[in-house]
PDB file of C-alpha atoms in Angstrom:
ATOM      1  CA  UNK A 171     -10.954 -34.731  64.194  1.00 59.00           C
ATOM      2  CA  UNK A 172     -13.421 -34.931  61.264  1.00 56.00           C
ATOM      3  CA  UNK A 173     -15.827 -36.945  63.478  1.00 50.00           C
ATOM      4  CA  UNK A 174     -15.486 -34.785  66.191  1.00 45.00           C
ATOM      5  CA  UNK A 175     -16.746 -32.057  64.484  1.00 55.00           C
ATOM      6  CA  UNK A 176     -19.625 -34.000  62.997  1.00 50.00           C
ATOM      7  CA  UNK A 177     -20.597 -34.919  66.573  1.00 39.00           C
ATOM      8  CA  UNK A 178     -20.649 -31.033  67.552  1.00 42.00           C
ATOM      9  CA  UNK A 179     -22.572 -30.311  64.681  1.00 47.00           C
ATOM     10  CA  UNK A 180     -24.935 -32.968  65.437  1.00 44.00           C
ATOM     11  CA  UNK A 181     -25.310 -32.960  69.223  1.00 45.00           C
ATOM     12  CA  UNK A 182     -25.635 -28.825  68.496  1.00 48.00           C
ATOM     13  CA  UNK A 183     -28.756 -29.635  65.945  1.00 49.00           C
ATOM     14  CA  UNK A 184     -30.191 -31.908  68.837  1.00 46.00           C
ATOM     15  CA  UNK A 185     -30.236 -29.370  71.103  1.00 53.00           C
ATOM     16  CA  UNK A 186     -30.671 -25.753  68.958  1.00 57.00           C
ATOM     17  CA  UNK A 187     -34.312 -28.348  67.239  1.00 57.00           C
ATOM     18  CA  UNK A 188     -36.675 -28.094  69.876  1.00 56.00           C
ATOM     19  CA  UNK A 189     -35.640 -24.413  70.636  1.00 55.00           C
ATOM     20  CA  UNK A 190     -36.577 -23.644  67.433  1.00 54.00           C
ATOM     21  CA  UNK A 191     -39.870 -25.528  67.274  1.00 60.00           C
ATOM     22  CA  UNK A 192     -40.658 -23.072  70.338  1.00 77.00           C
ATOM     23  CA  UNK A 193     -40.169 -19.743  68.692  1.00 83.00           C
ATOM     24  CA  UNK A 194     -42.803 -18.100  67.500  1.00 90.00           C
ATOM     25  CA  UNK A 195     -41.733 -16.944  63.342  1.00 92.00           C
ATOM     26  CA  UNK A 196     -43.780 -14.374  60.881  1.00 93.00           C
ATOM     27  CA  UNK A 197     -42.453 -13.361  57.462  1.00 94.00           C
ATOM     28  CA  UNK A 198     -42.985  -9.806  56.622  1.00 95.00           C
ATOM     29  CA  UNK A 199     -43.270  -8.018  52.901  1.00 94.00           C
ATOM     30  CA  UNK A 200     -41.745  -4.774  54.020  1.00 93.00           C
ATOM     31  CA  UNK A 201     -41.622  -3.097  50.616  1.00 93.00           C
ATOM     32  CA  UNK A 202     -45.208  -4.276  50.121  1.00 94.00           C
ATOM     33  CA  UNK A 203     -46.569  -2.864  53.546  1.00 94.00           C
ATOM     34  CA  UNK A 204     -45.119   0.293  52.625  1.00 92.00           C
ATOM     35  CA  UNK A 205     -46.470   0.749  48.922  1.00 93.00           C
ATOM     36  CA  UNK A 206     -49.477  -0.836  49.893  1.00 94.00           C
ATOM     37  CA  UNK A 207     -50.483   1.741  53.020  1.00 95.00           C
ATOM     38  CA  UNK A 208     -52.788   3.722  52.183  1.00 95.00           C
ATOM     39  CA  UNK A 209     -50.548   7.031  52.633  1.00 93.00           C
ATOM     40  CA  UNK A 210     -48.440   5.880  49.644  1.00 94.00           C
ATOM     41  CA  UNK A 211     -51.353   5.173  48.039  1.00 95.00           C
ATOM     42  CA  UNK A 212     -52.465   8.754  48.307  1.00 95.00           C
ATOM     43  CA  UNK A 213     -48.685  10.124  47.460  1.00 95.00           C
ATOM     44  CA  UNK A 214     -48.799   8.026  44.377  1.00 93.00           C
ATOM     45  CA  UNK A 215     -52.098   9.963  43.293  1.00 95.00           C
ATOM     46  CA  UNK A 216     -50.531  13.450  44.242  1.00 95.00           C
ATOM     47  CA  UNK A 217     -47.583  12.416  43.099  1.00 94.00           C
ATOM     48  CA  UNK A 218     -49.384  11.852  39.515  1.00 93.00           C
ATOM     49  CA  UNK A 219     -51.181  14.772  39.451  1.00 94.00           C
ATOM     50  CA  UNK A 220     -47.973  16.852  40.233  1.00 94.00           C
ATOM     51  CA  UNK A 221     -45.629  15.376  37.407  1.00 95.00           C
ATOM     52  CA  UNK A 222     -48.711  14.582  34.884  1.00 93.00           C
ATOM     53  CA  UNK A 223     -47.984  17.663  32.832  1.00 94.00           C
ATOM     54  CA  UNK A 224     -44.205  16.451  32.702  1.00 95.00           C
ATOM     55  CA  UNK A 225     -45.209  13.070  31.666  1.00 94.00           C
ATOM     56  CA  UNK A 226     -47.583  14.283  29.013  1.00 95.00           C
ATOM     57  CA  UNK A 227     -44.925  16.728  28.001  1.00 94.00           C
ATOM     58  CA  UNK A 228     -42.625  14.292  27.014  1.00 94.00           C
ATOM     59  CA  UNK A 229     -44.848  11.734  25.722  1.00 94.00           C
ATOM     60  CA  UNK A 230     -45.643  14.424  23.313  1.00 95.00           C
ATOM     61  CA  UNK A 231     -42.242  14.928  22.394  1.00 93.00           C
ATOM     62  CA  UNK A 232     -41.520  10.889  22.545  1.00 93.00           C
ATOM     63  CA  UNK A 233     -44.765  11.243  19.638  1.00 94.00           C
ATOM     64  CA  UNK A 234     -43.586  13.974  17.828  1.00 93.00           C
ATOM     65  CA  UNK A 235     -40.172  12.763  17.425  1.00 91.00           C
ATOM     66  CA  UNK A 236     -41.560   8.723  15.981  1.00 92.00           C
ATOM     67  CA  UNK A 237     -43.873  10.995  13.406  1.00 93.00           C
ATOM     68  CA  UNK A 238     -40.432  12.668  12.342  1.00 90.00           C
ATOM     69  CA  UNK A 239     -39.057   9.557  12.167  1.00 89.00           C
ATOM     70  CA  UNK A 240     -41.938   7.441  10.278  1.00 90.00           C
ATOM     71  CA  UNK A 241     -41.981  10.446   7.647  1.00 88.00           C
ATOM     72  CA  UNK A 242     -38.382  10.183   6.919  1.00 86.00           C
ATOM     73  CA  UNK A 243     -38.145   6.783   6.614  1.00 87.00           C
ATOM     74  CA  UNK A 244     -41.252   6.621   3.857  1.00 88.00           C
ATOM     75  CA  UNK A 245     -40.595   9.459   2.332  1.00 84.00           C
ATOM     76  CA  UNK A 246     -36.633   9.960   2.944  1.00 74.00           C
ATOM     77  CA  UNK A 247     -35.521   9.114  -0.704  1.00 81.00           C
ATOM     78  CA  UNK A 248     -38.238  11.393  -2.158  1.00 84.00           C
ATOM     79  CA  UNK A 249     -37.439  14.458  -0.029  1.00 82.00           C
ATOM     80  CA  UNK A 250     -35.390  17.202  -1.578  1.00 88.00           C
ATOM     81  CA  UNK A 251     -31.972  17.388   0.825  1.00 88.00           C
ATOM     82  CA  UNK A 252     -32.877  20.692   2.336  1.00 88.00           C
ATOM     83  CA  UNK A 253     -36.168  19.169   3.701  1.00 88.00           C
ATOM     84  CA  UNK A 254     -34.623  16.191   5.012  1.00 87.00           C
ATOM     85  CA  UNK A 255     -31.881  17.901   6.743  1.00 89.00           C
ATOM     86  CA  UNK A 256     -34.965  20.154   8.642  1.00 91.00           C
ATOM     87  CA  UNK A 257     -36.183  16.869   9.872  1.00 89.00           C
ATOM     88  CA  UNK A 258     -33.243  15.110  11.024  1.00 91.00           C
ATOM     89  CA  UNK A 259     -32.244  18.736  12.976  1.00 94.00           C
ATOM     90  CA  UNK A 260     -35.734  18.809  13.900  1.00 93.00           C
ATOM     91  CA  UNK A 261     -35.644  14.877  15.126  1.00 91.00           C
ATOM     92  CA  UNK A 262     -32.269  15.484  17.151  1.00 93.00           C
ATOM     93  CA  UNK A 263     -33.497  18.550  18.878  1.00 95.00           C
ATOM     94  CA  UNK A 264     -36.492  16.613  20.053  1.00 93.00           C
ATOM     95  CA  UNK A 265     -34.532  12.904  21.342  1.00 92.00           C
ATOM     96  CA  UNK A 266     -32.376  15.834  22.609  1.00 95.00           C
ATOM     97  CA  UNK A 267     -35.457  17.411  24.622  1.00 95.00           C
ATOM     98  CA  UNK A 268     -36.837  13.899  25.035  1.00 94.00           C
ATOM     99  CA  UNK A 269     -33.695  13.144  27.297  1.00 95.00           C
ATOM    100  CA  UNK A 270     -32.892  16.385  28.827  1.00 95.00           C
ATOM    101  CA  UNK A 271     -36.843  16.436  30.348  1.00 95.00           C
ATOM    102  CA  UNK A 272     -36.943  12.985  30.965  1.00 95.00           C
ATOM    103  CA  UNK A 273     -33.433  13.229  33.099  1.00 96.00           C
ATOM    104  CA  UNK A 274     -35.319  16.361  35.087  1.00 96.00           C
ATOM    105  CA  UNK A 275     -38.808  14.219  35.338  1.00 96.00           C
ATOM    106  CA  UNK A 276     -36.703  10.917  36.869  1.00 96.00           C
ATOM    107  CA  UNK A 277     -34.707  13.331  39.412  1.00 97.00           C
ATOM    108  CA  UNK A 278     -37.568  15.218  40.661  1.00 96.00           C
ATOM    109  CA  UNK A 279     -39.413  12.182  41.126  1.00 96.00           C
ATOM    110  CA  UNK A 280     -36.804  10.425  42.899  1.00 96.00           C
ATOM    111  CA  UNK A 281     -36.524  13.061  45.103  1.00 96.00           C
ATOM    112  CA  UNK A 282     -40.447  13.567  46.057  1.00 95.00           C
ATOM    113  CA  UNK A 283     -39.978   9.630  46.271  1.00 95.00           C
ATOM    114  CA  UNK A 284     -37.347   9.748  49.030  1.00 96.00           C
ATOM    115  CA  UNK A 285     -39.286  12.465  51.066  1.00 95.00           C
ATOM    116  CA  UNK A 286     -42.176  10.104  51.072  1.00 93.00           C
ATOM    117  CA  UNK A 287     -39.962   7.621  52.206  1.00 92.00           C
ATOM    118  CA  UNK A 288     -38.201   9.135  54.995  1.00 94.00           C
ATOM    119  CA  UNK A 289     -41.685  10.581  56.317  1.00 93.00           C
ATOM    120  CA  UNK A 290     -43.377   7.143  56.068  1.00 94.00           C
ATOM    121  CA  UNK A 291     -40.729   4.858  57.337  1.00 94.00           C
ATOM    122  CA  UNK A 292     -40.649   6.109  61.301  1.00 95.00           C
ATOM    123  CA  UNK A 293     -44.370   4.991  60.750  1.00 94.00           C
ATOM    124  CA  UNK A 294     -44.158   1.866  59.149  1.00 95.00           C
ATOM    125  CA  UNK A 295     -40.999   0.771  61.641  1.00 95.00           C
ATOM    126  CA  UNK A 296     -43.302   1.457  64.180  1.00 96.00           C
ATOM    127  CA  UNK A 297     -46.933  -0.291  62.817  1.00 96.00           C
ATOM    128  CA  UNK A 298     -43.929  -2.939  62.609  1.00 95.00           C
ATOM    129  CA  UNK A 299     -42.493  -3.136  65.854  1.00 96.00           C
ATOM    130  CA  UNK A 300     -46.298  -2.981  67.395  1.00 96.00           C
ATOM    131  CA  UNK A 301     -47.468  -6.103  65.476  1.00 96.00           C
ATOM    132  CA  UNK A 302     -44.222  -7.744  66.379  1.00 95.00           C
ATOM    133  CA  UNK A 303     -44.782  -7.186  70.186  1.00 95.00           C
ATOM    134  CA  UNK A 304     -48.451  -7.602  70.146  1.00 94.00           C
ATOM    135  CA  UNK A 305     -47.713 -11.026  68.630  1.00 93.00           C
ATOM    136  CA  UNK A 306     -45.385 -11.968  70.282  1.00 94.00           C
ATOM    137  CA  UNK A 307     -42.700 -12.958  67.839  1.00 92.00           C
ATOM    138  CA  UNK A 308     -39.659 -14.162  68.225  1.00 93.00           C
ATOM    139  CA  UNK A 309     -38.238 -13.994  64.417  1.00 92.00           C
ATOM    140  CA  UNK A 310     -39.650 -12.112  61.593  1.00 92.00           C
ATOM    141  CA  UNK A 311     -38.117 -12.819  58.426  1.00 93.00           C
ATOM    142  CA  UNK A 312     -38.012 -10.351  55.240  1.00 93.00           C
ATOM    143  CA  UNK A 313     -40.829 -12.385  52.518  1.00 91.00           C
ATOM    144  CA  UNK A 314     -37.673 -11.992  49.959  1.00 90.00           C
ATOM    145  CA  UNK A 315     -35.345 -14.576  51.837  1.00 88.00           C
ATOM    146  CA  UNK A 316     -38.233 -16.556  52.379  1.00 87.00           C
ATOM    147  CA  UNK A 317     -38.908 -19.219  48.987  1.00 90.00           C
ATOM    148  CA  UNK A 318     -42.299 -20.486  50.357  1.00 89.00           C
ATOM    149  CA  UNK A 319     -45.123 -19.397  53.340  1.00 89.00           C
ATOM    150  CA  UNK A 320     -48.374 -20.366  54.388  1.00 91.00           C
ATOM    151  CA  UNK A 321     -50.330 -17.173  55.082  1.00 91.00           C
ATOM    152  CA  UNK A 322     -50.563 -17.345  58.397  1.00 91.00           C
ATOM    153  CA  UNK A 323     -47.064 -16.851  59.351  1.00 91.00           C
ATOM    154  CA  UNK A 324     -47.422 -13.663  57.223  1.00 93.00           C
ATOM    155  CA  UNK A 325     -47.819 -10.790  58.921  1.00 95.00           C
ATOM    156  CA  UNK A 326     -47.633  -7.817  56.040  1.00 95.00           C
ATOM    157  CA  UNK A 327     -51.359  -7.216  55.772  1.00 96.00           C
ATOM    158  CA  UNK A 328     -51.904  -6.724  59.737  1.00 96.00           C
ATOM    159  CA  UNK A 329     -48.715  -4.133  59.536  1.00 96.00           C
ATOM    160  CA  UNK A 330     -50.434  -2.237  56.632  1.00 96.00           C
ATOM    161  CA  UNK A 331     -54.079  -2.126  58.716  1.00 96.00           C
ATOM    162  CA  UNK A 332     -51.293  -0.723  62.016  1.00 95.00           C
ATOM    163  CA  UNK A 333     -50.006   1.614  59.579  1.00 94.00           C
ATOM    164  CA  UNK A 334     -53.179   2.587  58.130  1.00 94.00           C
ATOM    165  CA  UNK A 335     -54.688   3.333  61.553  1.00 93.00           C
ATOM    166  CA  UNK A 336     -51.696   5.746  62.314  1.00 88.00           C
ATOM    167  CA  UNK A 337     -52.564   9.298  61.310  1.00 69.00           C
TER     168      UNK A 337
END
């Protein structure tokens, strides 16, 4: 039985080989042809400008909060007890701040990031599905379950040119 199977397996390489030396293969970088259009590359910008003021907010607080810190570790022992307890109040109120803001910032981002998403994709599936018909492959594979390619079975840069000539 155990060399019947081996025979299958065999005889089914044989023939499955030069089928496979016949098909045409191109590995794609589909998270990279989508940051790397230049439509995401604008959203990133507007997307900065929009939640700057956020991220300067709390990087101010993130600052304000370490010079707390940094004074009551130097000077801790010195200060009288009233002063001390102002700063630790004063420290928790701001890591309190720090992560309320920062939990709005992250969720507000996230969701700008998914509309970007679900506008580009039906572009990008399609700059994909062009370059795959115009040529002419038979498999493309995702660059992630790929370990090594030569460039020229990589077809991510002529899917973010497609994309980029979309409007």
């Amino acid at each position: 039985m155990r060399k019947l199977t081996q025979l299958v397996l065999f005889t089914a390489a044989l023939i499955a080989t030069p089928a496979f030396a016949e098909m045409k293969v191109a590995v794609l970088n589909y998270q990279m042809a989508l940051l790397e259009s230049d439509a995401a590359k604008r959203y990133a910008v507007d997307a900065e400008k929009k939640f700057g003021p956020q991220l300067n907010k709390l990087k101010t607080l993130e600052s304000d909060a370490k010079r707390i810190q940094d004074r009551m570790v130097k000077e801790g022992e010195k200060m009288q007890q009233a002063e001390r307890e102002r700063l630790e109040l004063e420290f928790k109120q701001k890591a309190r701040d720090f992560q309320f803001q920062s939990k709005e910032l992250n969720e507000a981002k996230a969701i700008a990031d998914r509309e970007m998403l679900a506008k580009l994709k039906p572009n990008l599936d399609k700059a994909v599905e062009e370059v795959i018909k115009n040529g002419n492959f038979d498999l493309v594979l995702e660059r992630g379950a790929v370990i090594d390619v030569k460039p020229q079975y990589d077809i991510t840069r002529q899917v973010i040119e497609r994309m980029n000539q979309m409007r």
